[in-house]
Coordinates of C-alpha atoms and ligand atoms in Angstrom, one line a residue:
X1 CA -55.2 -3.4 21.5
X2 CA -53.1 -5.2 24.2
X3 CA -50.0 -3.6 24.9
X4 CA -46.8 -6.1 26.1
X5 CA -44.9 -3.4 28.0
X6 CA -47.6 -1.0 28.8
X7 CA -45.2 0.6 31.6
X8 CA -42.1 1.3 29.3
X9 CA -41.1 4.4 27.5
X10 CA -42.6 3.4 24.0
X11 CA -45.9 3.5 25.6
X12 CA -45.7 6.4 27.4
X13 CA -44.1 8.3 24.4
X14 CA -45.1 6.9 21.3
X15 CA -48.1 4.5 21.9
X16 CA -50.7 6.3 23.8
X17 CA -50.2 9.4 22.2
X18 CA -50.5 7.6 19.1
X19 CA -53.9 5.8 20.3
X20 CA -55.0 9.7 21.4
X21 CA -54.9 10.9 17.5
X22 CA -56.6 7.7 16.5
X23 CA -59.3 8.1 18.9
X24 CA -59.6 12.0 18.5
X25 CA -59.4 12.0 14.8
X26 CA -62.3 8.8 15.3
X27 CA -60.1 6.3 13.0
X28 CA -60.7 3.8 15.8
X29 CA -64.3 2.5 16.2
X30 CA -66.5 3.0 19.0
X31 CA -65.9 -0.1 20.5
X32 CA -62.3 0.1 21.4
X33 CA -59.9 -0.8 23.9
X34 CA -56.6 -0.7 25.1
X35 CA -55.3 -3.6 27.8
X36 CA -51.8 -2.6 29.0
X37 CA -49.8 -5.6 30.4
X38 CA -47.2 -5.1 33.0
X39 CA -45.4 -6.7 36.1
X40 CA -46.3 -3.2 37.7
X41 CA -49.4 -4.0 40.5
X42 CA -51.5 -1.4 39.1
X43 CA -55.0 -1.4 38.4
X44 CA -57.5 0.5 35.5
X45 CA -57.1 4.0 37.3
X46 CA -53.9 3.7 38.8
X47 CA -52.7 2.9 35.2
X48 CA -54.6 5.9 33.3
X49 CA -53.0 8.3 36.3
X50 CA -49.9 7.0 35.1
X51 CA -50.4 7.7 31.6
X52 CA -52.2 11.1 32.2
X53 CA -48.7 12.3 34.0
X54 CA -46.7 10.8 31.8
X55 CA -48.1 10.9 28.2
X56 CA -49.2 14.4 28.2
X57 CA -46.1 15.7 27.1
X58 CA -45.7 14.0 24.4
X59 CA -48.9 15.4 22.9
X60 CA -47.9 19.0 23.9
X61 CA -50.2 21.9 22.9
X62 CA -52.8 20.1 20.5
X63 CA -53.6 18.0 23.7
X64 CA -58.0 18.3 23.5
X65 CA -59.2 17.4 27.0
X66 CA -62.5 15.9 26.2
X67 CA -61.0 13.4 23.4
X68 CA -57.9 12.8 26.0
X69 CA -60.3 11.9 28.6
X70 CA -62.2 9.8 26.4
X71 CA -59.2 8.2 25.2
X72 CA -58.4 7.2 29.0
X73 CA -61.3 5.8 29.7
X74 CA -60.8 2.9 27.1
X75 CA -57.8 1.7 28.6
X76 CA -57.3 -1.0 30.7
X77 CA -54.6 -3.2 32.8
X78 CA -53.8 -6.1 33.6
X79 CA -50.9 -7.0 35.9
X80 CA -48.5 -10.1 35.1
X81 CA -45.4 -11.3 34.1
X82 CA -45.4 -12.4 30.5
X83 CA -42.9 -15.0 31.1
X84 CA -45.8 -16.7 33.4
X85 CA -48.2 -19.5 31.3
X86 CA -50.8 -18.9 33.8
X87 CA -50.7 -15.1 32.9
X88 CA -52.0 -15.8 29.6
X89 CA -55.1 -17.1 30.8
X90 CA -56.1 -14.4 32.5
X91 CA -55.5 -12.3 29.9
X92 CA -58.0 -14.7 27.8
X93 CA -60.4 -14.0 30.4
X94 CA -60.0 -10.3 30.7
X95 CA -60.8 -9.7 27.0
X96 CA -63.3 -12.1 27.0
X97 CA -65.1 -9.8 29.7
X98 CA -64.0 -6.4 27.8
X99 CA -65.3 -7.5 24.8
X100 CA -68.5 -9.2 26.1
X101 CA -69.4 -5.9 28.2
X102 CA -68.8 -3.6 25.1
X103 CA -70.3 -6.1 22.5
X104 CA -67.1 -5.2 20.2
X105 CA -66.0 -7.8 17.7
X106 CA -63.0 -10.0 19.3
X107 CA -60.6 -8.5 16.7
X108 CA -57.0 -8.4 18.7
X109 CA -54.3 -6.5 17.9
X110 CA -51.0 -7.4 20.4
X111 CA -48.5 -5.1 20.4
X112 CA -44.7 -6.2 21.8
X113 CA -43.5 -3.0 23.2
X114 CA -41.4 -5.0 24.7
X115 CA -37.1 -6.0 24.7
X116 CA -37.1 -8.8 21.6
X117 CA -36.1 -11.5 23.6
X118 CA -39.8 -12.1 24.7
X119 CA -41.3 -12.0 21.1
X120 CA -40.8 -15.9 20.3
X121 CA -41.9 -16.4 24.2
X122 CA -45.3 -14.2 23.9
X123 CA -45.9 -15.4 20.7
X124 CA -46.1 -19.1 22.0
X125 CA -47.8 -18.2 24.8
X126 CA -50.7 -16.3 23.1
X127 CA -51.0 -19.1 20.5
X128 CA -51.1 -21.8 23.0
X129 CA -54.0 -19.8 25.1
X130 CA -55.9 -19.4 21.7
X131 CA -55.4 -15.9 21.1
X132 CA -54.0 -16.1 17.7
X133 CA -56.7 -17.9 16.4
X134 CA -58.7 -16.1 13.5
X135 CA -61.7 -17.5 12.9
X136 CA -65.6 -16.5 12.4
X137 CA -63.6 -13.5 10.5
X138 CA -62.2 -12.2 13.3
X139 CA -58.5 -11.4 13.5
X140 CA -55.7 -11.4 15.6
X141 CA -52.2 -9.2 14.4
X142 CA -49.4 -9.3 16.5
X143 CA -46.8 -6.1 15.9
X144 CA -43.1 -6.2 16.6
X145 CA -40.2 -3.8 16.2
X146 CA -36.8 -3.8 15.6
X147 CA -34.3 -5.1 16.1
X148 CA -35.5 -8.4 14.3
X149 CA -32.2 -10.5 15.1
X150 CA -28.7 -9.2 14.9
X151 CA -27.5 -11.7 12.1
X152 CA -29.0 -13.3 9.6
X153 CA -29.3 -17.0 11.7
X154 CA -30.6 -14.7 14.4
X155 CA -33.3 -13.4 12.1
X156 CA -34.3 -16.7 10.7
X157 CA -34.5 -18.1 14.1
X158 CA -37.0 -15.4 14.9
X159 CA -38.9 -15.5 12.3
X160 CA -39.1 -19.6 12.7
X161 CA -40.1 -19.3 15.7
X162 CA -42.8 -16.5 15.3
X163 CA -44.0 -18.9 12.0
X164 CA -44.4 -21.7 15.0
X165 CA -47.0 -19.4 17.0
X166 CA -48.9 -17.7 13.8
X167 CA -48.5 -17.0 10.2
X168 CA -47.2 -14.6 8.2
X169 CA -50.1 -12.6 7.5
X170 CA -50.4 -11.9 11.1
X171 CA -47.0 -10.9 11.9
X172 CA -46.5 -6.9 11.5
X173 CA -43.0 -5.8 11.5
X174 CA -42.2 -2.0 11.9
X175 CA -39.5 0.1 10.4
X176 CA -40.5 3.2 11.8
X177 CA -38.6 4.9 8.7
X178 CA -41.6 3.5 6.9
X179 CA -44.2 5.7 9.0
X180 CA -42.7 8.5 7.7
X181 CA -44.4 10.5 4.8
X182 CA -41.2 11.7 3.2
X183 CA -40.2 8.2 2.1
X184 CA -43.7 7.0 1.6
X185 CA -44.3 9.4 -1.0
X186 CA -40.4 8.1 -3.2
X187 CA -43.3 5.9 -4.2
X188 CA -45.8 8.8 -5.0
X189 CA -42.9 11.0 -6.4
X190 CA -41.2 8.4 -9.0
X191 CA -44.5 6.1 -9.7
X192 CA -47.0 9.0 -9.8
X193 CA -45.0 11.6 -12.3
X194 CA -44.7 10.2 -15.8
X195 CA -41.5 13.0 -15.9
X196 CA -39.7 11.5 -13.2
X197 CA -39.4 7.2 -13.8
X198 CA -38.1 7.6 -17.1
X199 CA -34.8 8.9 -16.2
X200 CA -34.7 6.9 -13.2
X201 CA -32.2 4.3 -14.4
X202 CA -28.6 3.9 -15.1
X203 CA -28.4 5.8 -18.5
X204 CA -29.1 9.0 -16.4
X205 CA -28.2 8.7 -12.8
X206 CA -24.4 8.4 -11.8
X207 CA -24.9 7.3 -8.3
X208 CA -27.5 8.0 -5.3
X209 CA -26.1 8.7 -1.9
X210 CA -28.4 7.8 1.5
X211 CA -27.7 9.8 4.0
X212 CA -29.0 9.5 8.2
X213 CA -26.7 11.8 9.6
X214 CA -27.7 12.1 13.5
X215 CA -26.2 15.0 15.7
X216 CA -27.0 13.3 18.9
X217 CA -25.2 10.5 20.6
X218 CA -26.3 6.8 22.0
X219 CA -28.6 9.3 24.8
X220 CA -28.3 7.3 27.2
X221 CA -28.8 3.7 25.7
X222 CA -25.3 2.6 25.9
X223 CA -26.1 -1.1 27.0
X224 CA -28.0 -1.2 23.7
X225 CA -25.8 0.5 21.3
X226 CA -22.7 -1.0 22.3
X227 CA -23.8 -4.6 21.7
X228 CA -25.4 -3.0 18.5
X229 CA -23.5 -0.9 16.5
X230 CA -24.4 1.8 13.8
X231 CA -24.2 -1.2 11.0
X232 CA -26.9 -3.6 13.1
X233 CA -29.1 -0.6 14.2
X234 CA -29.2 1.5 11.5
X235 CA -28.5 -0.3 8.3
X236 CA -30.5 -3.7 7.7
X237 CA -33.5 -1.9 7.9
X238 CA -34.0 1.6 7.8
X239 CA -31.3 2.5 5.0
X240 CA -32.0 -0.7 3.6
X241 CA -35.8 0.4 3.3
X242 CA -35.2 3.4 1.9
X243 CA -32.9 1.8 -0.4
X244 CA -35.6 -0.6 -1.2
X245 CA -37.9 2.4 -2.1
X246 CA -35.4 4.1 -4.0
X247 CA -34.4 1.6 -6.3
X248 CA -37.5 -1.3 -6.6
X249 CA -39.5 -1.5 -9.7
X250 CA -43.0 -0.3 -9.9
X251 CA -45.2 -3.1 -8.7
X252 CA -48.8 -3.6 -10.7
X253 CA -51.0 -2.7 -8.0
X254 CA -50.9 -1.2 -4.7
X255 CA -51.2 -4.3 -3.1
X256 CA -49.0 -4.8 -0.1
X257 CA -47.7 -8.3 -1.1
X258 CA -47.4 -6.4 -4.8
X259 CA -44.9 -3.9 -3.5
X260 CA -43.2 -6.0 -1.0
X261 CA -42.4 -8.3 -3.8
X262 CA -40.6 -5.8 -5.2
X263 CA -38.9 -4.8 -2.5
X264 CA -37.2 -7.6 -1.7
X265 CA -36.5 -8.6 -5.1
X266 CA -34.4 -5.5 -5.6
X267 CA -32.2 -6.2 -2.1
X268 CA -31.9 -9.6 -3.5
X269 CA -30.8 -7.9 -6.9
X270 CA -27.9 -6.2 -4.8
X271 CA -24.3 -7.7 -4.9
X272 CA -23.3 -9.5 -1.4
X273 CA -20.4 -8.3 -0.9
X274 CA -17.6 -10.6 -0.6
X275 CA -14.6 -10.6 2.4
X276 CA -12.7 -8.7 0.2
X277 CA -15.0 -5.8 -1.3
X278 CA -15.8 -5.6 2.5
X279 CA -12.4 -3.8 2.6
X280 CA -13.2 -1.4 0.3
X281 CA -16.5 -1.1 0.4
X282 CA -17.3 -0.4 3.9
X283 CA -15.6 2.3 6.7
X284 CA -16.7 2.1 10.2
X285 CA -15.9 4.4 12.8
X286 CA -16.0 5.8 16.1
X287 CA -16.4 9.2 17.5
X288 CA -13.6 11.0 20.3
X289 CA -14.8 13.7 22.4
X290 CA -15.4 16.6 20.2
X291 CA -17.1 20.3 19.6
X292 CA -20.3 20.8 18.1
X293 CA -21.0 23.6 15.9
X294 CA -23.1 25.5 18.8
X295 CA -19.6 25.3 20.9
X296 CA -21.3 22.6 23.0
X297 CA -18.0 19.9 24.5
X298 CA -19.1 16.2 23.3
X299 CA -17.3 13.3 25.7
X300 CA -16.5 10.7 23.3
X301 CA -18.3 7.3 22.6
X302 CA -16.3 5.3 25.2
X303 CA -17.2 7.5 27.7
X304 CA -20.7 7.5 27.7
X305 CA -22.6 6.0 30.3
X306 CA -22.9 1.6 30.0
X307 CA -20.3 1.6 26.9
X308 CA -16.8 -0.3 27.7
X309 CA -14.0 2.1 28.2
X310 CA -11.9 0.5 25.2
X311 CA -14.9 -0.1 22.9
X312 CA -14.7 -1.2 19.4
X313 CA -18.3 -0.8 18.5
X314 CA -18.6 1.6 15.7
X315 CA -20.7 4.6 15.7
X316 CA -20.8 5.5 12.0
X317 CA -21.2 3.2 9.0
X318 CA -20.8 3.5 5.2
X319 CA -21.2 1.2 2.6
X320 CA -21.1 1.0 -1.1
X321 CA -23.6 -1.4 -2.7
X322 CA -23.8 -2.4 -6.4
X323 CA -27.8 -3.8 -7.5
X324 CA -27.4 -6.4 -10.4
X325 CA -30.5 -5.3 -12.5
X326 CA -31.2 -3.4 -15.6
X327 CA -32.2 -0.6 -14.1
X328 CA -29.3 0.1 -11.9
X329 CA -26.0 -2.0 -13.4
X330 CA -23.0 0.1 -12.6
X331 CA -24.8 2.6 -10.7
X332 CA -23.3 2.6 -7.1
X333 CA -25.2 3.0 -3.8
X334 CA -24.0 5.0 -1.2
X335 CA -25.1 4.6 2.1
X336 CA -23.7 6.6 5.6
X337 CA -24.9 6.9 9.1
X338 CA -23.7 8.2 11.7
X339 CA -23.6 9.6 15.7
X340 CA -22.4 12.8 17.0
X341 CA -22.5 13.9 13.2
X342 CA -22.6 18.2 12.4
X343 CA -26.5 17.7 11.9
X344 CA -29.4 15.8 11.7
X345 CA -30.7 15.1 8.8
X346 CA -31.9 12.2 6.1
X347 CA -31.5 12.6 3.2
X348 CA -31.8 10.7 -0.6
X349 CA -29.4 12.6 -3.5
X350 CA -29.8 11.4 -6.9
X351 CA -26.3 12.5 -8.9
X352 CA -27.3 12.6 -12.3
X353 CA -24.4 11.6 -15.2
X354 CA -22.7 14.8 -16.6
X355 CA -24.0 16.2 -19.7
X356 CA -22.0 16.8 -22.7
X357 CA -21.7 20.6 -22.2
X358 CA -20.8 20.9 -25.8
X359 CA -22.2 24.2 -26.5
X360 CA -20.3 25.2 -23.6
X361 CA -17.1 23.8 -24.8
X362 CA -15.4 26.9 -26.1
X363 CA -16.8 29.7 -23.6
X364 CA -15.8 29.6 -20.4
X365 CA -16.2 26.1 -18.8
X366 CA -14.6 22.8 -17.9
X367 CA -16.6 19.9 -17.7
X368 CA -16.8 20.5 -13.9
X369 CA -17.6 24.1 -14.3
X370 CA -21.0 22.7 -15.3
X371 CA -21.8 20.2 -11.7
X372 CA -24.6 17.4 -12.8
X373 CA -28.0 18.1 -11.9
X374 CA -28.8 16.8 -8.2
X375 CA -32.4 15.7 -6.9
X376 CA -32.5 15.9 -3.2
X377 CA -35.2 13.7 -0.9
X378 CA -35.0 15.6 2.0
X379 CA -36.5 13.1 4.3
X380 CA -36.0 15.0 7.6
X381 CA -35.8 17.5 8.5
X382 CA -37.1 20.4 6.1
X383 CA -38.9 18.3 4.6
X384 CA -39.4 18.9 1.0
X385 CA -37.8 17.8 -2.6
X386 CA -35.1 19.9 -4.7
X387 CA -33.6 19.8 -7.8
X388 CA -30.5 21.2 -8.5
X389 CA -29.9 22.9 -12.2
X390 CA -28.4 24.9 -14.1
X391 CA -29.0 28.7 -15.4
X392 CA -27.2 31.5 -17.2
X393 CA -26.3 33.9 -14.8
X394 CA -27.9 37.0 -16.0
X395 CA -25.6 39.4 -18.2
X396 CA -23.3 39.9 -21.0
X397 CA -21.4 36.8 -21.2
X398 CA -21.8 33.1 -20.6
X399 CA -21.8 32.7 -17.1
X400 CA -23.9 29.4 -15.5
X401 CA -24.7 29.0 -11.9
X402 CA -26.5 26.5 -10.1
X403 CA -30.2 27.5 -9.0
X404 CA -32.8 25.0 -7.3
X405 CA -36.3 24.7 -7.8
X406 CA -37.6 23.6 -4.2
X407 CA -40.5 21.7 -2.7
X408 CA -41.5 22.3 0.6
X409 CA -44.0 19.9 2.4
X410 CA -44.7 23.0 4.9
X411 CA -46.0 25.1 1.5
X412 CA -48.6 22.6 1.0
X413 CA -49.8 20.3 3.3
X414 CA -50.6 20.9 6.8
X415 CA -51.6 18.0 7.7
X416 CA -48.9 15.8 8.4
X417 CA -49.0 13.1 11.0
X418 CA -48.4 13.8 14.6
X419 CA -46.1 10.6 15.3
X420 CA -46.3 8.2 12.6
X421 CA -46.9 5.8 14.6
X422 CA -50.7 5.9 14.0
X423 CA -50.4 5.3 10.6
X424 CA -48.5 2.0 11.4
X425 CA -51.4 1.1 14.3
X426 CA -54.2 2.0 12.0
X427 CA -52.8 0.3 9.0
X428 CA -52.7 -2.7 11.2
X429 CA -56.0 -2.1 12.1
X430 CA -57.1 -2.3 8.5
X431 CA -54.6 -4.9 8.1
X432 CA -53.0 -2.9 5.6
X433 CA -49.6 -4.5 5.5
X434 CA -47.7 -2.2 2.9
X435 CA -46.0 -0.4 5.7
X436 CA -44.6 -3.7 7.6
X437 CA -41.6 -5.8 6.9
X438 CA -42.0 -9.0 5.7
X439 CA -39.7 -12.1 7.1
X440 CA -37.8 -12.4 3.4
X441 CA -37.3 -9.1 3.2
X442 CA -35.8 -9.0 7.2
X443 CA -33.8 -11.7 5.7
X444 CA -32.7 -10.2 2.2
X445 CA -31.1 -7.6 4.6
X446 CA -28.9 -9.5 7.2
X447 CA -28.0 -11.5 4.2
X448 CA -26.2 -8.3 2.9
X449 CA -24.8 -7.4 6.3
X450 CA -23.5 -10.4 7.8
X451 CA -20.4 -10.5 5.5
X452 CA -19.4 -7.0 6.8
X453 CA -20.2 -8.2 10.4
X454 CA -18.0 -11.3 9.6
X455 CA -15.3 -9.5 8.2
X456 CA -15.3 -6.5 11.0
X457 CA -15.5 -8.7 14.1
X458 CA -12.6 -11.1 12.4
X459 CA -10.1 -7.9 11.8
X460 CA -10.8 -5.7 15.0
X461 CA -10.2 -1.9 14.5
X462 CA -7.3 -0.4 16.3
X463 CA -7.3 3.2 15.3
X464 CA -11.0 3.9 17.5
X465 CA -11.9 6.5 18.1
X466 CA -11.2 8.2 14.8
X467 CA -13.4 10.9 14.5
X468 CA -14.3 13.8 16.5
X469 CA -17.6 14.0 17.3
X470 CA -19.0 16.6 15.7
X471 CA -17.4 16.0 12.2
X472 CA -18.3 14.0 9.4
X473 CA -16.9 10.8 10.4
X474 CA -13.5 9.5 9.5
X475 CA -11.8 10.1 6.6
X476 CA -12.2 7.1 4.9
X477 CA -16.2 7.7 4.6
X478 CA -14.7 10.5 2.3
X479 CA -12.2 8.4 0.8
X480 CA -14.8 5.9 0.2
X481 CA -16.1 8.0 -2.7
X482 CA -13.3 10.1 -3.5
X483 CA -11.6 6.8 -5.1
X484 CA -14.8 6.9 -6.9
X485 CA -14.5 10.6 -8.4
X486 CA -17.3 11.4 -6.1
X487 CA -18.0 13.3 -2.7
X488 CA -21.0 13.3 -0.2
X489 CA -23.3 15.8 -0.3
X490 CA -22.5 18.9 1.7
X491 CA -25.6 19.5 4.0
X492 CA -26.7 22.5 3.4
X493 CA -28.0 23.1 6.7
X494 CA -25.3 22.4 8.9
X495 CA -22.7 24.9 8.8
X496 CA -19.3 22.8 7.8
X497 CA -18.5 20.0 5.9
X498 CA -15.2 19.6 7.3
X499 CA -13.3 16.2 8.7
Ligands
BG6_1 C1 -33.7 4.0 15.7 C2 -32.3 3.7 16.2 O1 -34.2 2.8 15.1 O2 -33.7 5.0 14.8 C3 -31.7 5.0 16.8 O3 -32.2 2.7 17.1 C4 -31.9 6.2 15.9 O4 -30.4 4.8 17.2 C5 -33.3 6.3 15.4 O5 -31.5 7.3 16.6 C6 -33.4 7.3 14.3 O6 -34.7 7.5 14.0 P1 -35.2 9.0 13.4 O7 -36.7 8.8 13.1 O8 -34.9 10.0 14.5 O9 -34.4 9.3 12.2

């Protein structure tokens, strides 16, 4: 495993710790190594110092000397600058060595940990020094992450260019939202119940809401999130996946091609929306300085550290999306995130249609006496699954109230993994590609974005900020389902729902 990057934050926090579980939990073979690549003028032990001091933490208590130890000693370095041509041979020659000493199989995996600018650059660099060459049945995988482009031409430039250095089969996009076990198992939880996918579908559900509420700010990565936006970094491919999950049909096999099919056919299957509908079907906004429920004093966006004082980049984002299909005509999509929101959390809700209520009719009850029944993905935190229903309220006359039957991962699994991101490596390992995005379905998402990028960037905001941090975002997130009949969710966990 060669790691682009091997002295930034995603390898001190994420990687390495990730390669520790791997190794301890022996899902890596014996003859393994990690090369990290860096400008830094390090060598083998300087490097594993460095990771020793700085990794630790992010493995906390469970940390098991021996296996860390172990771990260290299979990782490497090699200085350079992976803008230099001449780098790249060296790095050829390293691996040749590490491989040769160790008799392991020349099976690379290259991992970009680095700013995306470089990908096309590394790509070309490794194919031109023969390191993306698969042959003799060995193979070479090269893993990016997000963002991939931040418009749709971006994202088709990208992927051209990566197509130029290797093909798809080697490319392994990550959506780290697709690591986690709460929105792997939508699959298990609609395709593995015969009780659940029947009355998935428009003649049952009213609408589905998708929720990442975040209660932190931009922490720090103004320079980022101000060129970004809530929209770019949130929406094309996180809520988009989960989207994807939510609504795809059931592919025939768990093949990853199979289900990525699917995938992408059902963001195809959404309506683009035009200039118009981008009026009223999207709300942006931008959060003012603010109180947070513990009493803690927010500063507002514009003045965190590296974001222009008279910003217009928005911090929250809701759309409403429409899928063309059988399944889900007329059923709208809901989607909202958001910064310096009352909580964290992710969530899916599935609003099922109002029943008739008939026998009801002449007892007590309105129609909205009775509320719908609601299924809740809770996909972080409290991770679980609850349904929302209705009971008789024990007693001498008809009184319902609304009860929940509640699944708690906690209650039953104990197991869960430690930073999802060795599920992504191993996959990749295994060259299981389920997990990954695939360039058409990078594409089928900026296709549905651009329009609102077009349309915000033509008709800057002028009322930014226009929400307090700490609230739910402005009030057109609410209106945006109000108009519909409809309201978000209130979280359950957070204390207020209030604007
Ligand atoms: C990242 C975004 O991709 O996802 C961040 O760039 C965001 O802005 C993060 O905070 C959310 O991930 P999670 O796993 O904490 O929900």
């Amino acid at each position: 495993m060669v790691i682009f990057g091997a002295g930034g934050d995603l390898t001190r926090r994420k990687l390495i710790p990730a390669v520790y579980y791997l190794c301890r939990d022996r899902l890596v073979p014996e003859q393994f190594a990690v090369l990290g690549v860096d400008r830094r003028e390090l060598d083998d032990e300087a490097f594993r110092e460095r990771l020793d001091g700085g990794s630790r933490e992010f493995i906390g208590a469970e940390l098991d000397t021996a296996n860390w130890q172990r771990m260290l000693q299979c990782v490497h370095f090699l200085p350079g600058d992976f803008t230099d041509p001449d780098m790249y041979q060296r790095l050829a020659g390293r691996l040749a060595e590490l491989t040769e000493a160790d008799g392991m199989a020349p099976n690379f995996l290259f991992y970009l940990a680095t700013p995306p600018r470089f990908f096309a650059g590394i790509s070309t660099q490794l194919d031109r020094a023969g390191l993306l060459e698969e042959s003799g049945g060995n193979w070479r995988r090269v893993i990016i992450e997000k963002p991939f482009g931040n418009d749709l031409q971006s994202a088709r430039d990208m992927n051209r260019q990566l197509h130029e250095a290797m093909d798809e089969h080697q490319i392994y996009r990550i959506d780290h939202y697709l690591g986690k076990e709460t929105v792997q198992n939508i699959l298990a939880f609609r395709f593995a119940n015969s009780t659940i996918e029947p009355i998935w579908n428009r003649q049952y559900i009213d609408h589905v809401q998708i929720t990442v509420s975040e209660s932190i700010g931009v922490e720090g990565r103004g320079s980022y999130y101000d060129q970004s936006g809530a929209l770019r970094d949130m929406i094309p491919n996180h809520l988009l996946a989960v989207l994807s999950i939510v609504a795809m049909e059931p592919s025939n096999s768990f093949n990853a091609d199979a289900i990525r099919d699917e995938q992408t056919k059902v963001l195809r299957a959404i309506q683009p929306l035009s200039h118009d509908e981008v009026l009223t079907s999207s709300v942006r906004g931008q959060y003012g300085p603010g109180i947070l429920a513990d009493g803690t004093r927010v500063p507002g966006y514009r003045e965190e550290s590296e974001v222009a004082a008279d910003s217009k980049t928005e911090t929250y984002a809701a759309l409403k999306l429409m899928i063309d299909s059988w399944r889900w005509a007329g059923v709208p999509f809901y989607l909202r995130t958001g910064k310096s929101l009352p909580g964290r959390f992710t969530e899916v809700v599935i609003q099922y249609k109002h029943g008739p209520n008939i026998m009801f009719r002449d007892s007590l009850l309105k129609r909205e006496d009775v509320p719908p029944n609601t299924l809740v993905l809770r996909l972080q935190p409290n991770e679980g699954i609850g349904m929302n229903f209705n009971a008789k309220v024990p007693g001498h006359s008809t009184h319902l109230g609304t009860v929940q039957m509640n699944f708690r991962y906690d209650d039953y699994f104990d197991n869960a993994p430690t930073t999802g991101y060795e599920t992504l490596l191993h996959d990749c390992m295994t060259g299981d590609a389920t997990l990954f995005k695939r360039a058409d379905n990078i594409e089928a998402g900026w296709e549905l974005v651009d329009p609102v990028l077009e349309v915000w960037s033509a008709l800057p905001v002028r009322d930014f900020p226009n929400y307090a941090a700490g609230t739910w975002g402005p009030t057109a997130g609410e209106q945006l389902l109000k108009r519909d009949g409809r309201e978000w969710r209130a979280c359950e966990a957070c204390h207020t729902n209030v604007t």
